[in-house]
Amino acid sequence: MMISLRDIARTVTLADGSPLHILKGVNLEVDGGEYVSIVGRSGTGKTTLLNILGMLDKPTSGVYEFEGKNVVKMGERRRTKLRGNNFGFVFQQFNLLPKRTAHDNVVAPLMYAKGMQFWQRNTLAREGLERLGLGERLDSMQQHLSGGEQQRVAIARALVRQPNVILCDEPTGALDVETGAHIMDTLRQVAQEQNAALIVITHDLAIAARADTTYTLADGVLHRAVDIQQMVEEMVES
Ligand SMILES: Nc1ncnc2c1ncn2[C@@H]1O[C@H](COP(=O)(O)OP(=O)(O)OP(=O)(O)O)[C@@H](O)[C@H]1O
Ligand SMILES: [Mg+2]
């Protein structure tokens, strides 16, 4: 198993000093080539969970094994290296480098790729942007790109190092339905080509339903969603 979370909890302290138990006992297993979607209402802890999966945050308790190694006990340097070599992130807020071009943003993660020449990096970045329909926007500055274009740059950036795990937080939040569906197809194709795990947080149930496995995050735990209709009802009721 590539990713294995067992009984993961995450508690933070609020401004008034009281504890907030965001995650209470999350269990999740994801293998290479698998496509998992996670839905849940705002504030249920989806981003918190994604940050833990991507080793940007540590759980308060529980076990996280990545390819059989316990990540929680690992030192910061090893975790950083593991993260850089294995994970691609599409953040909810895009997090692009301001006042840089689309191309600069996508090439940035390759700056640390050893043994890769300047032109190779540029080619990879350009091809990635072209694949996401941004071949005409390579030299456009971040601040001149539309929200949906920025989102696609963020996706190209996440994929450029051919990660083993692609973590996406609302990757179609700024896109129209048609473009969103197309981008999800691309993400899925890329994941399959590389046998990468694809983990997608989304509010779009149509997108969620197309994953191999769909989970709902509620009350600090993940529930396996049995069918889409049930998911819709759960989201409306809770
Ligand atoms: N470091 C922190 N300190 C205090 N509260 C936090 C912290 N991190 C997250 N929270 C709170 O925990 C809850 C879960 O946050 P999180 O960002 O994971 O939600 P989410 O499911 O991603 O929501 P959304 O769908 O709106 O993006 C929120 O109520 C948030 O305010
Ligand atoms: Mg979030």
PDB file of N, CA, C and O in Angstrom, residues 127-182:
ATOM      1  N   GLU A 127       5.254  21.868 -22.209  1.00  0.00           N
ATOM      2  CA  GLU A 127       4.357  20.758 -22.561  1.00  0.00           C
ATOM      3  C   GLU A 127       3.232  20.605 -21.544  1.00  0.00           C
ATOM      4  O   GLU A 127       2.090  20.330 -21.905  1.00  0.00           O
ATOM      5  N   GLY A 128       3.588  20.785 -20.277  1.00  0.00           N
ATOM      6  CA  GLY A 128       2.584  20.674 -19.217  1.00  0.00           C
ATOM      7  C   GLY A 128       1.504  21.734 -19.365  1.00  0.00           C
ATOM      8  O   GLY A 128       0.312  21.448 -19.254  1.00  0.00           O
ATOM      9  N   LEU A 129       1.935  22.954 -19.650  1.00  0.00           N
ATOM     10  CA  LEU A 129       0.969  24.047 -19.823  1.00  0.00           C
ATOM     11  C   LEU A 129       0.126  23.828 -21.074  1.00  0.00           C
ATOM     12  O   LEU A 129      -1.076  24.087 -21.073  1.00  0.00           O
ATOM     13  N   GLU A 130       0.751  23.329 -22.119  1.00  0.00           N
ATOM     14  CA  GLU A 130       0.005  23.047 -23.350  1.00  0.00           C
ATOM     15  C   GLU A 130      -1.064  22.000 -23.090  1.00  0.00           C
ATOM     16  O   GLU A 130      -2.201  22.106 -23.547  1.00  0.00           O
ATOM     17  N   ARG A 131      -0.708  20.995 -22.323  1.00  0.00           N
ATOM     18  CA  ARG A 131      -1.655  19.915 -22.026  1.00  0.00           C
ATOM     19  C   ARG A 131      -2.886  20.439 -21.294  1.00  0.00           C
ATOM     20  O   ARG A 131      -3.972  19.891 -21.391  1.00  0.00           O
ATOM     21  N   LEU A 132      -2.707  21.518 -20.547  1.00  0.00           N
ATOM     22  CA  LEU A 132      -3.834  22.092 -19.813  1.00  0.00           C
ATOM     23  C   LEU A 132      -4.466  23.251 -20.570  1.00  0.00           C
ATOM     24  O   LEU A 132      -5.222  24.056 -20.007  1.00  0.00           O
ATOM     25  N   GLY A 133      -4.141  23.341 -21.835  1.00  0.00           N
ATOM     26  CA  GLY A 133      -4.797  24.338 -22.684  1.00  0.00           C
ATOM     27  C   GLY A 133      -4.249  25.738 -22.529  1.00  0.00           C
ATOM     28  O   GLY A 133      -4.939  26.716 -22.829  1.00  0.00           O
ATOM     29  N   LEU A 134      -3.007  25.849 -22.042  1.00  0.00           N
ATOM     30  CA  LEU A 134      -2.447  27.174 -21.791  1.00  0.00           C
ATOM     31  C   LEU A 134      -1.223  27.475 -22.660  1.00  0.00           C
ATOM     32  O   LEU A 134      -0.386  28.305 -22.298  1.00  0.00           O
ATOM     33  N   GLY A 135      -1.156  26.811 -23.805  1.00  0.00           N
ATOM     34  CA  GLY A 135      -0.030  27.027 -24.714  1.00  0.00           C
ATOM     35  C   GLY A 135       0.116  28.470 -25.159  1.00  0.00           C
ATOM     36  O   GLY A 135       1.207  28.925 -25.486  1.00  0.00           O
ATOM     37  N   GLU A 136      -0.980  29.203 -25.136  1.00  0.00           N
ATOM     38  CA  GLU A 136      -0.958  30.615 -25.564  1.00  0.00           C
ATOM     39  C   GLU A 136      -0.697  31.571 -24.397  1.00  0.00           C
ATOM     40  O   GLU A 136      -0.695  32.780 -24.575  1.00  0.00           O
ATOM     41  N   ARG A 137      -0.519  31.004 -23.213  1.00  0.00           N
ATOM     42  CA  ARG A 137      -0.384  31.857 -22.031  1.00  0.00           C
ATOM     43  C   ARG A 137       0.945  31.671 -21.304  1.00  0.00           C
ATOM     44  O   ARG A 137       1.087  32.099 -20.166  1.00  0.00           O
ATOM     45  N   LEU A 138       1.894  31.053 -21.968  1.00  0.00           N
ATOM     46  CA  LEU A 138       3.164  30.728 -21.306  1.00  0.00           C
ATOM     47  C   LEU A 138       3.804  31.943 -20.646  1.00  0.00           C
ATOM     48  O   LEU A 138       4.313  31.869 -19.534  1.00  0.00           O
ATOM     49  N   ASP A 139       3.779  33.078 -21.358  1.00  0.00           N
ATOM     50  CA  ASP A 139       4.484  34.263 -20.874  1.00  0.00           C
ATOM     51  C   ASP A 139       3.569  35.289 -20.221  1.00  0.00           C
ATOM     52  O   ASP A 139       3.987  36.412 -19.940  1.00  0.00           O
ATOM     53  N   SER A 140       2.318  34.882 -19.980  1.00  0.00           N
ATOM     54  CA  SER A 140       1.404  35.795 -19.284  1.00  0.00           C
ATOM     55  C   SER A 140       1.750  35.839 -17.808  1.00  0.00           C
ATOM     56  O   SER A 140       2.061  34.810 -17.201  1.00  0.00           O
ATOM     57  N   MET A 141       1.664  37.026 -17.233  1.00  0.00           N
ATOM     58  CA  MET A 141       1.976  37.178 -15.820  1.00  0.00           C
ATOM     59  C   MET A 141       0.831  36.669 -14.959  1.00  0.00           C
ATOM     60  O   MET A 141      -0.342  36.803 -15.328  1.00  0.00           O
ATOM     61  N   GLN A 142       1.186  36.141 -13.802  1.00  0.00           N
ATOM     62  CA  GLN A 142       0.201  35.580 -12.864  1.00  0.00           C
ATOM     63  C   GLN A 142      -0.984  36.523 -12.654  1.00  0.00           C
ATOM     64  O   GLN A 142      -2.139  36.111 -12.725  1.00  0.00           O
ATOM     65  N   GLN A 143      -0.690  37.809 -12.458  1.00  0.00           N
ATOM     66  CA  GLN A 143      -1.770  38.753 -12.130  1.00  0.00           C
ATOM     67  C   GLN A 143      -2.676  39.066 -13.318  1.00  0.00           C
ATOM     68  O   GLN A 143      -3.743  39.639 -13.145  1.00  0.00           O
ATOM     69  N   HIS A 144      -2.236  38.656 -14.515  1.00  0.00           N
ATOM     70  CA  HIS A 144      -3.075  38.888 -15.696  1.00  0.00           C
ATOM     71  C   HIS A 144      -3.869  37.653 -16.095  1.00  0.00           C
ATOM     72  O   HIS A 144      -4.663  37.705 -17.025  1.00  0.00           O
ATOM     73  N   LEU A 145      -3.657  36.563 -15.401  1.00  0.00           N
ATOM     74  CA  LEU A 145      -4.382  35.330 -15.729  1.00  0.00           C
ATOM     75  C   LEU A 145      -5.731  35.316 -15.021  1.00  0.00           C
ATOM     76  O   LEU A 145      -5.854  35.787 -13.884  1.00  0.00           O
ATOM     77  N   SER A 146      -6.726  34.755 -15.681  1.00  0.00           N
ATOM     78  CA  SER A 146      -8.035  34.613 -15.036  1.00  0.00           C
ATOM     79  C   SER A 146      -7.924  33.575 -13.925  1.00  0.00           C
ATOM     80  O   SER A 146      -6.944  32.817 -13.860  1.00  0.00           O
ATOM     81  N   GLY A 147      -8.930  33.521 -13.063  1.00  0.00           N
ATOM     82  CA  GLY A 147      -8.919  32.554 -11.965  1.00  0.00           C
ATOM     83  C   GLY A 147      -8.771  31.122 -12.469  1.00  0.00           C
ATOM     84  O   GLY A 147      -7.975  30.342 -11.947  1.00  0.00           O
ATOM     85  N   GLY A 148      -9.538  30.800 -13.499  1.00  0.00           N
ATOM     86  CA  GLY A 148      -9.477  29.445 -14.053  1.00  0.00           C
ATOM     87  C   GLY A 148      -8.140  29.136 -14.703  1.00  0.00           C
ATOM     88  O   GLY A 148      -7.648  28.011 -14.638  1.00  0.00           O
ATOM     89  N   GLU A 149      -7.537  30.149 -15.310  1.00  0.00           N
ATOM     90  CA  GLU A 149      -6.207  29.960 -15.902  1.00  0.00           C
ATOM     91  C   GLU A 149      -5.161  29.743 -14.804  1.00  0.00           C
ATOM     92  O   GLU A 149      -4.293  28.881 -14.912  1.00  0.00           O
ATOM     93  N   GLN A 150      -5.282  30.523 -13.732  1.00  0.00           N
ATOM     94  CA  GLN A 150      -4.352  30.339 -12.614  1.00  0.00           C
ATOM     95  C   GLN A 150      -4.483  28.937 -12.032  1.00  0.00           C
ATOM     96  O   GLN A 150      -3.497  28.294 -11.666  1.00  0.00           O
ATOM     97  N   GLN A 151      -5.726  28.475 -11.969  1.00  0.00           N
ATOM     98  CA  GLN A 151      -5.954  27.132 -11.430  1.00  0.00           C
ATOM     99  C   GLN A 151      -5.284  26.075 -12.313  1.00  0.00           C
ATOM    100  O   GLN A 151      -4.665  25.135 -11.820  1.00  0.00           O
ATOM    101  N   ARG A 152      -5.370  26.281 -13.624  1.00  0.00           N
ATOM    102  CA  ARG A 152      -4.735  25.313 -14.530  1.00  0.00           C
ATOM    103  C   ARG A 152      -3.218  25.397 -14.474  1.00  0.00           C
ATOM    104  O   ARG A 152      -2.534  24.379 -14.610  1.00  0.00           O
ATOM    105  N   VAL A 153      -2.671  26.600 -14.254  1.00  0.00           N
ATOM    106  CA  VAL A 153      -1.217  26.728 -14.056  1.00  0.00           C
ATOM    107  C   VAL A 153      -0.817  25.944 -12.802  1.00  0.00           C
ATOM    108  O   VAL A 153       0.179  25.201 -12.802  1.00  0.00           O
ATOM    109  N   ALA A 154      -1.627  26.083 -11.759  1.00  0.00           N
ATOM    110  CA  ALA A 154      -1.339  25.379 -10.503  1.00  0.00           C
ATOM    111  C   ALA A 154      -1.348  23.863 -10.725  1.00  0.00           C
ATOM    112  O   ALA A 154      -0.543  23.136 -10.145  1.00  0.00           O
ATOM    113  N   ILE A 155      -2.234  23.394 -11.594  1.00  0.00           N
ATOM    114  CA  ILE A 155      -2.296  21.955 -11.880  1.00  0.00           C
ATOM    115  C   ILE A 155      -1.058  21.525 -12.680  1.00  0.00           C
ATOM    116  O   ILE A 155      -0.428  20.513 -12.369  1.00  0.00           O
ATOM    117  N   ALA A 156      -0.696  22.334 -13.669  1.00  0.00           N
ATOM    118  CA  ALA A 156       0.513  22.017 -14.446  1.00  0.00           C
ATOM    119  C   ALA A 156       1.731  21.967 -13.530  1.00  0.00           C
ATOM    120  O   ALA A 156       2.589  21.092 -13.657  1.00  0.00           O
ATOM    121  N   ARG A 157       1.800  22.901 -12.598  1.00  0.00           N
ATOM    122  CA  ARG A 157       2.924  22.930 -11.661  1.00  0.00           C
ATOM    123  C   ARG A 157       2.949  21.661 -10.801  1.00  0.00           C
ATOM    124  O   ARG A 157       4.008  21.087 -10.527  1.00  0.00           O
ATOM    125  N   ALA A 158       1.771  21.214 -10.376  1.00  0.00           N
ATOM    126  CA  ALA A 158       1.702  20.025  -9.525  1.00  0.00           C
ATOM    127  C   ALA A 158       2.179  18.776 -10.265  1.00  0.00           C
ATOM    128  O   ALA A 158       2.669  17.835  -9.651  1.00  0.00           O
ATOM    129  N   LEU A 159       2.022  18.774 -11.589  1.00  0.00           N
ATOM    130  CA  LEU A 159       2.315  17.556 -12.358  1.00  0.00           C
ATOM    131  C   LEU A 159       3.722  17.516 -12.928  1.00  0.00           C
ATOM    132  O   LEU A 159       4.182  16.461 -13.357  1.00  0.00           O
ATOM    133  N   VAL A 160       4.410  18.652 -12.926  1.00  0.00           N
ATOM    134  CA  VAL A 160       5.632  18.754 -13.726  1.00  0.00           C
ATOM    135  C   VAL A 160       6.755  17.826 -13.252  1.00  0.00           C
ATOM    136  O   VAL A 160       7.590  17.406 -14.041  1.00  0.00           O
ATOM    137  N   ARG A 161       6.756  17.475 -11.985  1.00  0.00           N
ATOM    138  CA  ARG A 161       7.802  16.558 -11.501  1.00  0.00           C
ATOM    139  C   ARG A 161       7.354  15.100 -11.518  1.00  0.00           C
ATOM    140  O   ARG A 161       7.983  14.251 -10.909  1.00  0.00           O
ATOM    141  N   GLN A 162       6.264  14.816 -12.193  1.00  0.00           N
ATOM    142  CA  GLN A 162       5.728  13.457 -12.274  1.00  0.00           C
ATOM    143  C   GLN A 162       5.612  12.806 -10.901  1.00  0.00           C
ATOM    144  O   GLN A 162       6.236  11.782 -10.615  1.00  0.00           O
ATOM    145  N   PRO A 163       4.784  13.397 -10.042  1.00  0.00           N
ATOM    146  CA  PRO A 163       4.673  12.885  -8.671  1.00  0.00           C
ATOM    147  C   PRO A 163       4.001  11.513  -8.611  1.00  0.00           C
ATOM    148  O   PRO A 163       3.255  11.141  -9.507  1.00  0.00           O
ATOM    149  N   ASN A 164       4.275  10.804  -7.532  1.00  0.00           N
ATOM    150  CA  ASN A 164       3.611   9.518  -7.292  1.00  0.00           C
ATOM    151  C   ASN A 164       2.243   9.704  -6.654  1.00  0.00           C
ATOM    152  O   ASN A 164       1.413   8.793  -6.681  1.00  0.00           O
ATOM    153  N   VAL A 165       2.065  10.873  -6.037  1.00  0.00           N
ATOM    154  CA  VAL A 165       0.773  11.189  -5.437  1.00  0.00           C
ATOM    155  C   VAL A 165       0.391  12.605  -5.863  1.00  0.00           C
ATOM    156  O   VAL A 165       1.180  13.531  -5.723  1.00  0.00           O
ATOM    157  N   ILE A 166      -0.818  12.746  -6.384  1.00  0.00           N
ATOM    158  CA  ILE A 166      -1.307  14.063  -6.792  1.00  0.00           C
ATOM    159  C   ILE A 166      -2.429  14.441  -5.831  1.00  0.00           C
ATOM    160  O   ILE A 166      -3.455  13.763  -5.768  1.00  0.00           O
ATOM    161  N   LEU A 167      -2.195  15.502  -5.067  1.00  0.00           N
ATOM    162  CA  LEU A 167      -3.172  15.932  -4.070  1.00  0.00           C
ATOM    163  C   LEU A 167      -3.838  17.212  -4.553  1.00  0.00           C
ATOM    164  O   LEU A 167      -3.161  18.210  -4.793  1.00  0.00           O
ATOM    165  N   CYS A 168      -5.154  17.192  -4.698  1.00  0.00           N
ATOM    166  CA  CYS A 168      -5.849  18.347  -5.256  1.00  0.00           C
ATOM    167  C   CYS A 168      -6.950  18.828  -4.330  1.00  0.00           C
ATOM    168  O   CYS A 168      -7.828  18.063  -3.948  1.00  0.00           O
ATOM    169  N   ASP A 169      -6.894  20.107  -4.007  1.00  0.00           N
ATOM    170  CA  ASP A 169      -7.909  20.716  -3.155  1.00  0.00           C
ATOM    171  C   ASP A 169      -8.809  21.583  -4.031  1.00  0.00           C
ATOM    172  O   ASP A 169      -8.400  22.667  -4.447  1.00  0.00           O
ATOM    173  N   GLU A 170      -9.981  21.111  -4.346  1.00  0.00           N
ATOM    174  CA  GLU A 170     -10.912  21.844  -5.216  1.00  0.00           C
ATOM    175  C   GLU A 170     -10.268  22.238  -6.547  1.00  0.00           C
ATOM    176  O   GLU A 170     -10.258  23.431  -6.894  1.00  0.00           O
ATOM    177  N   PRO A 171      -9.763  21.266  -7.298  1.00  0.00           N
ATOM    178  CA  PRO A 171      -9.015  21.624  -8.504  1.00  0.00           C
ATOM    179  C   PRO A 171      -9.862  22.234  -9.614  1.00  0.00           C
ATOM    180  O   PRO A 171      -9.299  22.768 -10.578  1.00  0.00           O
ATOM    181  N   THR A 172     -11.175  22.166  -9.484  1.00  0.00           N
ATOM    182  CA  THR A 172     -12.026  22.745 -10.531  1.00  0.00           C
ATOM    183  C   THR A 172     -12.888  23.875  -9.983  1.00  0.00           C
ATOM    184  O   THR A 172     -13.801  24.344 -10.655  1.00  0.00           O
ATOM    185  N   GLY A 173     -12.557  24.339  -8.775  1.00  0.00           N
ATOM    186  CA  GLY A 173     -13.376  25.361  -8.118  1.00  0.00           C
ATOM    187  C   GLY A 173     -13.533  26.645  -8.915  1.00  0.00           C
ATOM    188  O   GLY A 173     -14.541  27.330  -8.801  1.00  0.00           O
ATOM    189  N   ALA A 174     -12.531  26.976  -9.734  1.00  0.00           N
ATOM    190  CA  ALA A 174     -12.592  28.234 -10.503  1.00  0.00           C
ATOM    191  C   ALA A 174     -12.949  27.992 -11.969  1.00  0.00           C
ATOM    192  O   ALA A 174     -12.865  28.902 -12.778  1.00  0.00           O
ATOM    193  N   LEU A 175     -13.328  26.754 -12.292  1.00  0.00           N
ATOM    194  CA  LEU A 175     -13.571  26.420 -13.701  1.00  0.00           C
ATOM    195  C   LEU A 175     -15.059  26.194 -13.975  1.00  0.00           C
ATOM    196  O   LEU A 175     -15.804  25.749 -13.107  1.00  0.00           O
ATOM    197  N   ASP A 176     -15.465  26.485 -15.207  1.00  0.00           N
ATOM    198  CA  ASP A 176     -16.828  26.144 -15.608  1.00  0.00           C
ATOM    199  C   ASP A 176     -16.938  24.620 -15.710  1.00  0.00           C
ATOM    200  O   ASP A 176     -15.929  23.918 -15.756  1.00  0.00           O
ATOM    201  N   VAL A 177     -18.165  24.136 -15.747  1.00  0.00           N
ATOM    202  CA  VAL A 177     -18.415  22.694 -15.679  1.00  0.00           C
ATOM    203  C   VAL A 177     -17.663  21.933 -16.778  1.00  0.00           C
ATOM    204  O   VAL A 177     -17.012  20.911 -16.528  1.00  0.00           O
ATOM    205  N   GLU A 178     -17.731  22.479 -17.999  1.00  0.00           N
ATOM    206  CA  GLU A 178     -17.134  21.778 -19.132  1.00  0.00           C
ATOM    207  C   GLU A 178     -15.610  21.720 -19.022  1.00  0.00           C
ATOM    208  O   GLU A 178     -15.001  20.661 -19.172  1.00  0.00           O
ATOM    209  N   THR A 179     -14.996  22.883 -18.743  1.00  0.00           N
ATOM    210  CA  THR A 179     -13.541  22.916 -18.592  1.00  0.00           C
ATOM    211  C   THR A 179     -13.132  22.036 -17.407  1.00  0.00           C
ATOM    212  O   THR A 179     -12.150  21.304 -17.479  1.00  0.00           O
ATOM    213  N   GLY A 180     -13.916  22.107 -16.334  1.00  0.00           N
ATOM    214  CA  GLY A 180     -13.616  21.311 -15.145  1.00  0.00           C
ATOM    215  C   GLY A 180     -13.587  19.824 -15.463  1.00  0.00           C
ATOM    216  O   GLY A 180     -12.663  19.110 -15.058  1.00  0.00           O
ATOM    217  N   ALA A 181     -14.567  19.366 -16.209  1.00  0.00           N
ATOM    218  CA  ALA A 181     -14.630  17.943 -16.564  1.00  0.00           C
ATOM    219  C   ALA A 181     -13.429  17.566 -17.431  1.00  0.00           C
ATOM    220  O   ALA A 181     -12.824  16.508 -17.247  1.00  0.00           O
ATOM    221  N   HIS A 182     -13.083  18.460 -18.344  1.00  0.00           N
ATOM    222  CA  HIS A 182     -11.948  18.204 -19.225  1.00  0.00           C
ATOM    223  C   HIS A 182     -10.643  18.130 -18.426  1.00  0.00           C
ATOM    224  O   HIS A 182      -9.806  17.236 -18.632  1.00  0.00           O
TER     225      HIS A 182
END
